[in-house]
């Protein structure tokens, strides 16, 4: 691989839409694995818009991400809950639900948990 690489989410290598048109995941593949940009539309909730794709009771992907815009609540299976907004770094272990807060899309970058996320 070259010492200098340019990729853009304006032309992702793969796009995975969420159920009911509530957003999408755009992926670019770097040497260490995929980097994703998720756009979660207002009203999006993992348990409604990704669970049918994943087929698990809660999200089993570990995430290390960065919130660019909007707000997202993540609730762990044990009830622990945290809200994330612009500028926040999010680390979430497997076993959670998540949903958008407010009427603005939440845009997150994630470089750990999107390899199989919403993959059909």
mmCIF file with all atom_site columns, N, CA and C in Angstrom, residues 41-99:
data_model
loop_
_atom_site.group_PDB
_atom_site.id
_atom_site.type_symbol
_atom_site.label_atom_id
_atom_site.label_alt_id
_atom_site.label_comp_id
_atom_site.label_asym_id
_atom_site.label_entity_id
_atom_site.label_seq_id
_atom_site.pdbx_PDB_ins_code
_atom_site.Cartn_x
_atom_site.Cartn_y
_atom_site.Cartn_z
_atom_site.occupancy
_atom_site.B_iso_or_equiv
_atom_site.pdbx_formal_charge
_atom_site.auth_seq_id
_atom_site.auth_comp_id
_atom_site.auth_asym_id
_atom_site.auth_atom_id
_atom_site.pdbx_PDB_model_num
ATOM 1   N N  . UNK A 1 41 ? -30.949 8.947   10.907 1.00 0.00 ? 41 UNK A N  1
ATOM 2   C CA . UNK A 1 41 ? -31.991 9.963   10.734 1.00 0.00 ? 41 UNK A CA 1
ATOM 3   C C  . UNK A 1 41 ? -32.823 10.107  12.008 1.00 0.00 ? 41 UNK A C  1
ATOM 4   N N  . UNK A 1 42 ? -33.466 11.278  12.198 1.00 0.00 ? 42 UNK A N  1
ATOM 5   C CA . UNK A 1 42 ? -34.361 11.431  13.345 1.00 0.00 ? 42 UNK A CA 1
ATOM 6   C C  . UNK A 1 42 ? -35.379 10.281  13.370 1.00 0.00 ? 42 UNK A C  1
ATOM 7   N N  . UNK A 1 43 ? -35.600 9.740   14.546 1.00 0.00 ? 43 UNK A N  1
ATOM 8   C CA . UNK A 1 43 ? -36.492 8.597   14.696 1.00 0.00 ? 43 UNK A CA 1
ATOM 9   C C  . UNK A 1 43 ? -35.793 7.255   14.593 1.00 0.00 ? 43 UNK A C  1
ATOM 10  N N  . UNK A 1 44 ? -34.498 7.252   14.198 1.00 0.00 ? 44 UNK A N  1
ATOM 11  C CA . UNK A 1 44 ? -33.756 5.990   14.085 1.00 0.00 ? 44 UNK A CA 1
ATOM 12  C C  . UNK A 1 44 ? -33.542 5.393   15.469 1.00 0.00 ? 44 UNK A C  1
ATOM 13  N N  . UNK A 1 45 ? -33.688 4.083   15.546 1.00 0.00 ? 45 UNK A N  1
ATOM 14  C CA . UNK A 1 45 ? -33.390 3.324   16.761 1.00 0.00 ? 45 UNK A CA 1
ATOM 15  C C  . UNK A 1 45 ? -32.838 1.976   16.321 1.00 0.00 ? 45 UNK A C  1
ATOM 16  N N  . UNK A 1 46 ? -31.711 1.563   16.917 1.00 0.00 ? 46 UNK A N  1
ATOM 17  C CA . UNK A 1 46 ? -31.086 0.298   16.517 1.00 0.00 ? 46 UNK A CA 1
ATOM 18  C C  . UNK A 1 46 ? -32.093 -0.846  16.570 1.00 0.00 ? 46 UNK A C  1
ATOM 19  N N  . UNK A 1 47 ? -32.859 -0.943  17.660 1.00 0.00 ? 47 UNK A N  1
ATOM 20  C CA . UNK A 1 47 ? -33.769 -2.073  17.851 1.00 0.00 ? 47 UNK A CA 1
ATOM 21  C C  . UNK A 1 47 ? -34.905 -2.102  16.839 1.00 0.00 ? 47 UNK A C  1
ATOM 22  N N  . UNK A 1 48 ? -35.129 -1.021  16.106 1.00 0.00 ? 48 UNK A N  1
ATOM 23  C CA . UNK A 1 48 ? -36.163 -0.986  15.067 1.00 0.00 ? 48 UNK A CA 1
ATOM 24  C C  . UNK A 1 48 ? -35.588 -1.022  13.655 1.00 0.00 ? 48 UNK A C  1
ATOM 25  N N  . UNK A 1 49 ? -34.425 -0.409  13.454 1.00 0.00 ? 49 UNK A N  1
ATOM 26  C CA . UNK A 1 49 ? -33.940 -0.186  12.096 1.00 0.00 ? 49 UNK A CA 1
ATOM 27  C C  . UNK A 1 49 ? -32.679 -0.962  11.719 1.00 0.00 ? 49 UNK A C  1
ATOM 28  N N  . UNK A 1 50 ? -32.058 -1.641  12.687 1.00 0.00 ? 50 UNK A N  1
ATOM 29  C CA . UNK A 1 50 ? -30.906 -2.494  12.377 1.00 0.00 ? 50 UNK A CA 1
ATOM 30  C C  . UNK A 1 50 ? -31.126 -3.908  12.915 1.00 0.00 ? 50 UNK A C  1
ATOM 31  N N  . UNK A 1 51 ? -31.821 -4.039  14.028 1.00 0.00 ? 51 UNK A N  1
ATOM 32  C CA . UNK A 1 51 ? -32.072 -5.363  14.617 1.00 0.00 ? 51 UNK A CA 1
ATOM 33  C C  . UNK A 1 51 ? -32.631 -6.364  13.602 1.00 0.00 ? 51 UNK A C  1
ATOM 34  N N  . UNK A 1 52 ? -33.582 -5.967  12.729 1.00 0.00 ? 52 UNK A N  1
ATOM 35  C CA . UNK A 1 52 ? -34.072 -6.937  11.735 1.00 0.00 ? 52 UNK A CA 1
ATOM 36  C C  . UNK A 1 52 ? -32.974 -7.428  10.784 1.00 0.00 ? 52 UNK A C  1
ATOM 37  N N  . UNK A 1 53 ? -31.949 -6.613  10.563 1.00 0.00 ? 53 UNK A N  1
ATOM 38  C CA . UNK A 1 53 ? -30.832 -6.987  9.696  1.00 0.00 ? 53 UNK A CA 1
ATOM 39  C C  . UNK A 1 53 ? -29.853 -7.867  10.477 1.00 0.00 ? 53 UNK A C  1
ATOM 40  N N  . UNK A 1 54 ? -29.553 -7.464  11.724 1.00 0.00 ? 54 UNK A N  1
ATOM 41  C CA . UNK A 1 54 ? -28.556 -8.163  12.540 1.00 0.00 ? 54 UNK A CA 1
ATOM 42  C C  . UNK A 1 54 ? -29.074 -9.500  13.067 1.00 0.00 ? 54 UNK A C  1
ATOM 43  N N  . UNK A 1 55 ? -30.351 -9.543  13.419 1.00 0.00 ? 55 UNK A N  1
ATOM 44  C CA . UNK A 1 55 ? -30.919 -10.779 13.949 1.00 0.00 ? 55 UNK A CA 1
ATOM 45  C C  . UNK A 1 55 ? -30.473 -11.105 15.367 1.00 0.00 ? 55 UNK A C  1
ATOM 46  N N  . UNK A 1 56 ? -30.035 -10.105 16.123 1.00 0.00 ? 56 UNK A N  1
ATOM 47  C CA . UNK A 1 56 ? -29.650 -10.297 17.524 1.00 0.00 ? 56 UNK A CA 1
ATOM 48  C C  . UNK A 1 56 ? -30.548 -9.420  18.399 1.00 0.00 ? 56 UNK A C  1
ATOM 49  N N  . UNK A 1 57 ? -30.626 -9.733  19.691 1.00 0.00 ? 57 UNK A N  1
ATOM 50  C CA . UNK A 1 57 ? -31.489 -8.972  20.592 1.00 0.00 ? 57 UNK A CA 1
ATOM 51  C C  . UNK A 1 57 ? -30.983 -7.559  20.843 1.00 0.00 ? 57 UNK A C  1
ATOM 52  N N  . UNK A 1 58 ? -29.668 -7.382  20.809 1.00 0.00 ? 58 UNK A N  1
ATOM 53  C CA . UNK A 1 58 ? -29.068 -6.060  20.961 1.00 0.00 ? 58 UNK A CA 1
ATOM 54  C C  . UNK A 1 58 ? -27.853 -6.001  20.043 1.00 0.00 ? 58 UNK A C  1
ATOM 55  N N  . UNK A 1 59 ? -27.315 -4.808  19.863 1.00 0.00 ? 59 UNK A N  1
ATOM 56  C CA . UNK A 1 59 ? -26.164 -4.646  18.978 1.00 0.00 ? 59 UNK A CA 1
ATOM 57  C C  . UNK A 1 59 ? -24.958 -5.344  19.593 1.00 0.00 ? 59 UNK A C  1
ATOM 58  N N  . UNK A 1 60 ? -24.362 -6.252  18.848 1.00 0.00 ? 60 UNK A N  1
ATOM 59  C CA . UNK A 1 60 ? -23.216 -7.016  19.335 1.00 0.00 ? 60 UNK A CA 1
ATOM 60  C C  . UNK A 1 60 ? -21.894 -6.523  18.753 1.00 0.00 ? 60 UNK A C  1
ATOM 61  N N  . UNK A 1 61 ? -21.925 -5.362  18.111 1.00 0.00 ? 61 UNK A N  1
ATOM 62  C CA . UNK A 1 61 ? -20.688 -4.781  17.567 1.00 0.00 ? 61 UNK A CA 1
ATOM 63  C C  . UNK A 1 61 ? -20.049 -3.860  18.608 1.00 0.00 ? 61 UNK A C  1
ATOM 64  N N  . UNK A 1 62 ? -18.743 -3.980  18.823 1.00 0.00 ? 62 UNK A N  1
ATOM 65  C CA . UNK A 1 62 ? -18.054 -3.008  19.672 1.00 0.00 ? 62 UNK A CA 1
ATOM 66  C C  . UNK A 1 62 ? -17.789 -1.751  18.846 1.00 0.00 ? 62 UNK A C  1
ATOM 67  N N  . UNK A 1 63 ? -17.917 -0.588  19.451 1.00 0.00 ? 63 UNK A N  1
ATOM 68  C CA . UNK A 1 63 ? -17.737 0.650   18.698 1.00 0.00 ? 63 UNK A CA 1
ATOM 69  C C  . UNK A 1 63 ? -16.707 1.556   19.366 1.00 0.00 ? 63 UNK A C  1
ATOM 70  N N  . UNK A 1 64 ? -15.877 2.165   18.549 1.00 0.00 ? 64 UNK A N  1
ATOM 71  C CA . UNK A 1 64 ? -15.072 3.314   18.931 1.00 0.00 ? 64 UNK A CA 1
ATOM 72  C C  . UNK A 1 64 ? -15.367 4.347   17.864 1.00 0.00 ? 64 UNK A C  1
ATOM 73  N N  . UNK A 1 65 ? -16.069 5.392   18.251 1.00 0.00 ? 65 UNK A N  1
ATOM 74  C CA . UNK A 1 65 ? -16.536 6.343   17.263 1.00 0.00 ? 65 UNK A CA 1
ATOM 75  C C  . UNK A 1 65 ? -16.412 7.779   17.715 1.00 0.00 ? 65 UNK A C  1
ATOM 76  N N  . UNK A 1 66 ? -16.730 8.667   16.784 1.00 0.00 ? 66 UNK A N  1
ATOM 77  C CA . UNK A 1 66 ? -16.661 10.112  17.012 1.00 0.00 ? 66 UNK A CA 1
ATOM 78  C C  . UNK A 1 66 ? -17.917 10.741  16.439 1.00 0.00 ? 66 UNK A C  1
ATOM 79  N N  . UNK A 1 67 ? -18.609 11.529  17.253 1.00 0.00 ? 67 UNK A N  1
ATOM 80  C CA . UNK A 1 67 ? -19.851 12.175  16.821 1.00 0.00 ? 67 UNK A CA 1
ATOM 81  C C  . UNK A 1 67 ? -19.536 13.497  16.119 1.00 0.00 ? 67 UNK A C  1
ATOM 82  N N  . UNK A 1 68 ? -19.947 13.587  14.864 1.00 0.00 ? 68 UNK A N  1
ATOM 83  C CA . UNK A 1 68 ? -19.747 14.809  14.084 1.00 0.00 ? 68 UNK A CA 1
ATOM 84  C C  . UNK A 1 68 ? -20.904 15.789  14.271 1.00 0.00 ? 68 UNK A C  1
ATOM 85  N N  . UNK A 1 69 ? -22.133 15.257  14.348 1.00 0.00 ? 69 UNK A N  1
ATOM 86  C CA . UNK A 1 69 ? -23.310 16.123  14.500 1.00 0.00 ? 69 UNK A CA 1
ATOM 87  C C  . UNK A 1 69 ? -24.472 15.312  15.044 1.00 0.00 ? 69 UNK A C  1
ATOM 88  N N  . UNK A 1 70 ? -25.458 16.018  15.570 1.00 0.00 ? 70 UNK A N  1
ATOM 89  C CA . UNK A 1 70 ? -26.633 15.366  16.120 1.00 0.00 ? 70 UNK A CA 1
ATOM 90  C C  . UNK A 1 70 ? -26.346 14.771  17.490 1.00 0.00 ? 70 UNK A C  1
ATOM 91  N N  . UNK A 1 71 ? -27.339 14.031  17.997 1.00 0.00 ? 71 UNK A N  1
ATOM 92  C CA . UNK A 1 71 ? -27.209 13.440  19.325 1.00 0.00 ? 71 UNK A CA 1
ATOM 93  C C  . UNK A 1 71 ? -27.690 12.001  19.294 1.00 0.00 ? 71 UNK A C  1
ATOM 94  N N  . UNK A 1 72 ? -26.991 11.130  20.045 1.00 0.00 ? 72 UNK A N  1
ATOM 95  C CA . UNK A 1 72 ? -27.286 9.707   20.085 1.00 0.00 ? 72 UNK A CA 1
ATOM 96  C C  . UNK A 1 72 ? -27.220 9.221   21.531 1.00 0.00 ? 72 UNK A C  1
ATOM 97  N N  . UNK A 1 73 ? -28.238 8.480   21.953 1.00 0.00 ? 73 UNK A N  1
ATOM 98  C CA . UNK A 1 73 ? -28.206 7.824   23.266 1.00 0.00 ? 73 UNK A CA 1
ATOM 99  C C  . UNK A 1 73 ? -27.856 6.366   23.034 1.00 0.00 ? 73 UNK A C  1
ATOM 100 N N  . UNK A 1 74 ? -26.924 5.851   23.836 1.00 0.00 ? 74 UNK A N  1
ATOM 101 C CA . UNK A 1 74 ? -26.575 4.433   23.819 1.00 0.00 ? 74 UNK A CA 1
ATOM 102 C C  . UNK A 1 74 ? -26.941 3.877   25.187 1.00 0.00 ? 74 UNK A C  1
ATOM 103 N N  . UNK A 1 75 ? -27.715 2.783   25.183 1.00 0.00 ? 75 UNK A N  1
ATOM 104 C CA . UNK A 1 75 ? -28.092 2.130   26.435 1.00 0.00 ? 75 UNK A CA 1
ATOM 105 C C  . UNK A 1 75 ? -27.597 0.693   26.411 1.00 0.00 ? 75 UNK A C  1
ATOM 106 N N  . UNK A 1 76 ? -26.768 0.364   27.393 1.00 0.00 ? 76 UNK A N  1
ATOM 107 C CA . UNK A 1 76 ? -26.219 -0.987  27.512 1.00 0.00 ? 76 UNK A CA 1
ATOM 108 C C  . UNK A 1 76 ? -27.307 -1.946  27.988 1.00 0.00 ? 76 UNK A C  1
ATOM 109 N N  . UNK A 1 77 ? -27.119 -3.232  27.742 1.00 0.00 ? 77 UNK A N  1
ATOM 110 C CA . UNK A 1 77 ? -28.091 -4.240  28.161 1.00 0.00 ? 77 UNK A CA 1
ATOM 111 C C  . UNK A 1 77 ? -28.346 -4.216  29.666 1.00 0.00 ? 77 UNK A C  1
ATOM 112 N N  . UNK A 1 78 ? -27.360 -3.741  30.452 1.00 0.00 ? 78 UNK A N  1
ATOM 113 C CA . UNK A 1 78 ? -27.537 -3.686  31.907 1.00 0.00 ? 78 UNK A CA 1
ATOM 114 C C  . UNK A 1 78 ? -28.217 -2.405  32.373 1.00 0.00 ? 78 UNK A C  1
ATOM 115 N N  . UNK A 1 79 ? -28.617 -1.528  31.424 1.00 0.00 ? 79 UNK A N  1
ATOM 116 C CA . UNK A 1 79 ? -29.330 -0.308  31.767 1.00 0.00 ? 79 UNK A CA 1
ATOM 117 C C  . UNK A 1 79 ? -28.468 0.942   31.834 1.00 0.00 ? 79 UNK A C  1
ATOM 118 N N  . UNK A 1 80 ? -27.141 0.804   31.825 1.00 0.00 ? 80 UNK A N  1
ATOM 119 C CA . UNK A 1 80 ? -26.282 1.996   31.802 1.00 0.00 ? 80 UNK A CA 1
ATOM 120 C C  . UNK A 1 80 ? -26.557 2.766   30.522 1.00 0.00 ? 80 UNK A C  1
ATOM 121 N N  . UNK A 1 81 ? -26.659 4.095   30.643 1.00 0.00 ? 81 UNK A N  1
ATOM 122 C CA . UNK A 1 81 ? -27.047 4.922   29.495 1.00 0.00 ? 81 UNK A CA 1
ATOM 123 C C  . UNK A 1 81 ? -26.173 6.163   29.430 1.00 0.00 ? 81 UNK A C  1
ATOM 124 N N  . UNK A 1 82 ? -25.813 6.562   28.203 1.00 0.00 ? 82 UNK A N  1
ATOM 125 C CA . UNK A 1 82 ? -24.996 7.759   27.986 1.00 0.00 ? 82 UNK A CA 1
ATOM 126 C C  . UNK A 1 82 ? -25.468 8.444   26.703 1.00 0.00 ? 82 UNK A C  1
ATOM 127 N N  . UNK A 1 83 ? -25.486 9.765   26.720 1.00 0.00 ? 83 UNK A N  1
ATOM 128 C CA . UNK A 1 83 ? -25.833 10.533  25.526 1.00 0.00 ? 83 UNK A CA 1
ATOM 129 C C  . UNK A 1 83 ? -24.565 11.135  24.938 1.00 0.00 ? 83 UNK A C  1
ATOM 130 N N  . UNK A 1 84 ? -24.443 11.084  23.612 1.00 0.00 ? 84 UNK A N  1
ATOM 131 C CA . UNK A 1 84 ? -23.276 11.589  22.906 1.00 0.00 ? 84 UNK A CA 1
ATOM 132 C C  . UNK A 1 84 ? -23.701 12.669  21.924 1.00 0.00 ? 84 UNK A C  1
ATOM 133 N N  . UNK A 1 85 ? -22.850 13.684  21.780 1.00 0.00 ? 85 UNK A N  1
ATOM 134 C CA . UNK A 1 85 ? -23.123 14.772  20.855 1.00 0.00 ? 85 UNK A CA 1
ATOM 135 C C  . UNK A 1 85 ? -21.855 15.196  20.136 1.00 0.00 ? 85 UNK A C  1
ATOM 136 N N  . UNK A 1 86 ? -21.936 16.264  19.354 1.00 0.00 ? 86 UNK A N  1
ATOM 137 C CA . UNK A 1 86 ? -20.796 16.713  18.548 1.00 0.00 ? 86 UNK A CA 1
ATOM 138 C C  . UNK A 1 86 ? -19.518 16.877  19.384 1.00 0.00 ? 86 UNK A C  1
ATOM 139 N N  . UNK A 1 87 ? -18.437 16.279  18.887 1.00 0.00 ? 87 UNK A N  1
ATOM 140 C CA . UNK A 1 87 ? -17.149 16.360  19.546 1.00 0.00 ? 87 UNK A CA 1
ATOM 141 C C  . UNK A 1 87 ? -16.875 15.237  20.527 1.00 0.00 ? 87 UNK A C  1
ATOM 142 N N  . UNK A 1 88 ? -17.891 14.415  20.820 1.00 0.00 ? 88 UNK A N  1
ATOM 143 C CA . UNK A 1 88 ? -17.704 13.320  21.778 1.00 0.00 ? 88 UNK A CA 1
ATOM 144 C C  . UNK A 1 88 ? -17.114 12.087  21.096 1.00 0.00 ? 88 UNK A C  1
ATOM 145 N N  . UNK A 1 89 ? -16.199 11.424  21.808 1.00 0.00 ? 89 UNK A N  1
ATOM 146 C CA . UNK A 1 89 ? -15.706 10.117  21.418 1.00 0.00 ? 89 UNK A CA 1
ATOM 147 C C  . UNK A 1 89 ? -16.534 9.089   22.176 1.00 0.00 ? 89 UNK A C  1
ATOM 148 N N  . UNK A 1 90 ? -17.009 8.072   21.469 1.00 0.00 ? 90 UNK A N  1
ATOM 149 C CA . UNK A 1 90 ? -17.854 7.046   22.060 1.00 0.00 ? 90 UNK A CA 1
ATOM 150 C C  . UNK A 1 90 ? -17.131 5.708   22.029 1.00 0.00 ? 90 UNK A C  1
ATOM 151 N N  . UNK A 1 91 ? -17.122 5.038   23.167 1.00 0.00 ? 91 UNK A N  1
ATOM 152 C CA . UNK A 1 91 ? -16.651 3.655   23.239 1.00 0.00 ? 91 UNK A CA 1
ATOM 153 C C  . UNK A 1 91 ? -17.805 2.856   23.814 1.00 0.00 ? 91 UNK A C  1
ATOM 154 N N  . UNK A 1 92 ? -18.285 1.888   23.050 1.00 0.00 ? 92 UNK A N  1
ATOM 155 C CA . UNK A 1 92 ? -19.425 1.077   23.482 1.00 0.00 ? 92 UNK A CA 1
ATOM 156 C C  . UNK A 1 92 ? -19.105 -0.393  23.250 1.00 0.00 ? 92 UNK A C  1
ATOM 157 N N  . UNK A 1 93 ? -19.189 -1.165  24.314 1.00 0.00 ? 93 UNK A N  1
ATOM 158 C CA . UNK A 1 93 ? -18.977 -2.614  24.222 1.00 0.00 ? 93 UNK A CA 1
ATOM 159 C C  . UNK A 1 93 ? -20.188 -3.269  23.568 1.00 0.00 ? 93 UNK A C  1
ATOM 160 N N  . UNK A 1 94 ? -20.048 -4.502  23.102 1.00 0.00 ? 94 UNK A N  1
ATOM 161 C CA . UNK A 1 94 ? -21.206 -5.222  22.572 1.00 0.00 ? 94 UNK A CA 1
ATOM 162 C C  . UNK A 1 94 ? -22.305 -5.319  23.630 1.00 0.00 ? 94 UNK A C  1
ATOM 163 N N  . UNK A 1 95 ? -23.553 -5.349  23.162 1.00 0.00 ? 95 UNK A N  1
ATOM 164 C CA . UNK A 1 95 ? -24.692 -5.489  24.044 1.00 0.00 ? 95 UNK A CA 1
ATOM 165 C C  . UNK A 1 95 ? -25.345 -4.159  24.371 1.00 0.00 ? 95 UNK A C  1
ATOM 166 N N  . UNK A 1 96 ? -25.886 -3.499  23.350 1.00 0.00 ? 96 UNK A N  1
ATOM 167 C CA . UNK A 1 96 ? -26.513 -2.196  23.570 1.00 0.00 ? 96 UNK A CA 1
ATOM 168 C C  . UNK A 1 96 ? -27.591 -1.918  22.524 1.00 0.00 ? 96 UNK A C  1
ATOM 169 N N  . UNK A 1 97 ? -28.415 -0.948  22.827 1.00 0.00 ? 97 UNK A N  1
ATOM 170 C CA . UNK A 1 97 ? -29.366 -0.345  21.902 1.00 0.00 ? 97 UNK A CA 1
ATOM 171 C C  . UNK A 1 97 ? -28.922 1.104   21.758 1.00 0.00 ? 97 UNK A C  1
ATOM 172 N N  . UNK A 1 98 ? -29.428 1.809   20.755 1.00 0.00 ? 98 UNK A N  1
ATOM 173 C CA . UNK A 1 98 ? -29.092 3.217   20.572 1.00 0.00 ? 98 UNK A CA 1
ATOM 174 C C  . UNK A 1 98 ? -30.214 3.886   19.805 1.00 0.00 ? 98 UNK A C  1
ATOM 175 N N  . UNK A 1 99 ? -30.360 5.205   20.012 1.00 0.00 ? 99 UNK A N  1
ATOM 176 C CA . UNK A 1 99 ? -31.390 5.949   19.286 1.00 0.00 ? 99 UNK A CA 1
ATOM 177 C C  . UNK A 1 99 ? -31.006 7.415   19.174 1.00 0.00 ? 99 UNK A C  1
#
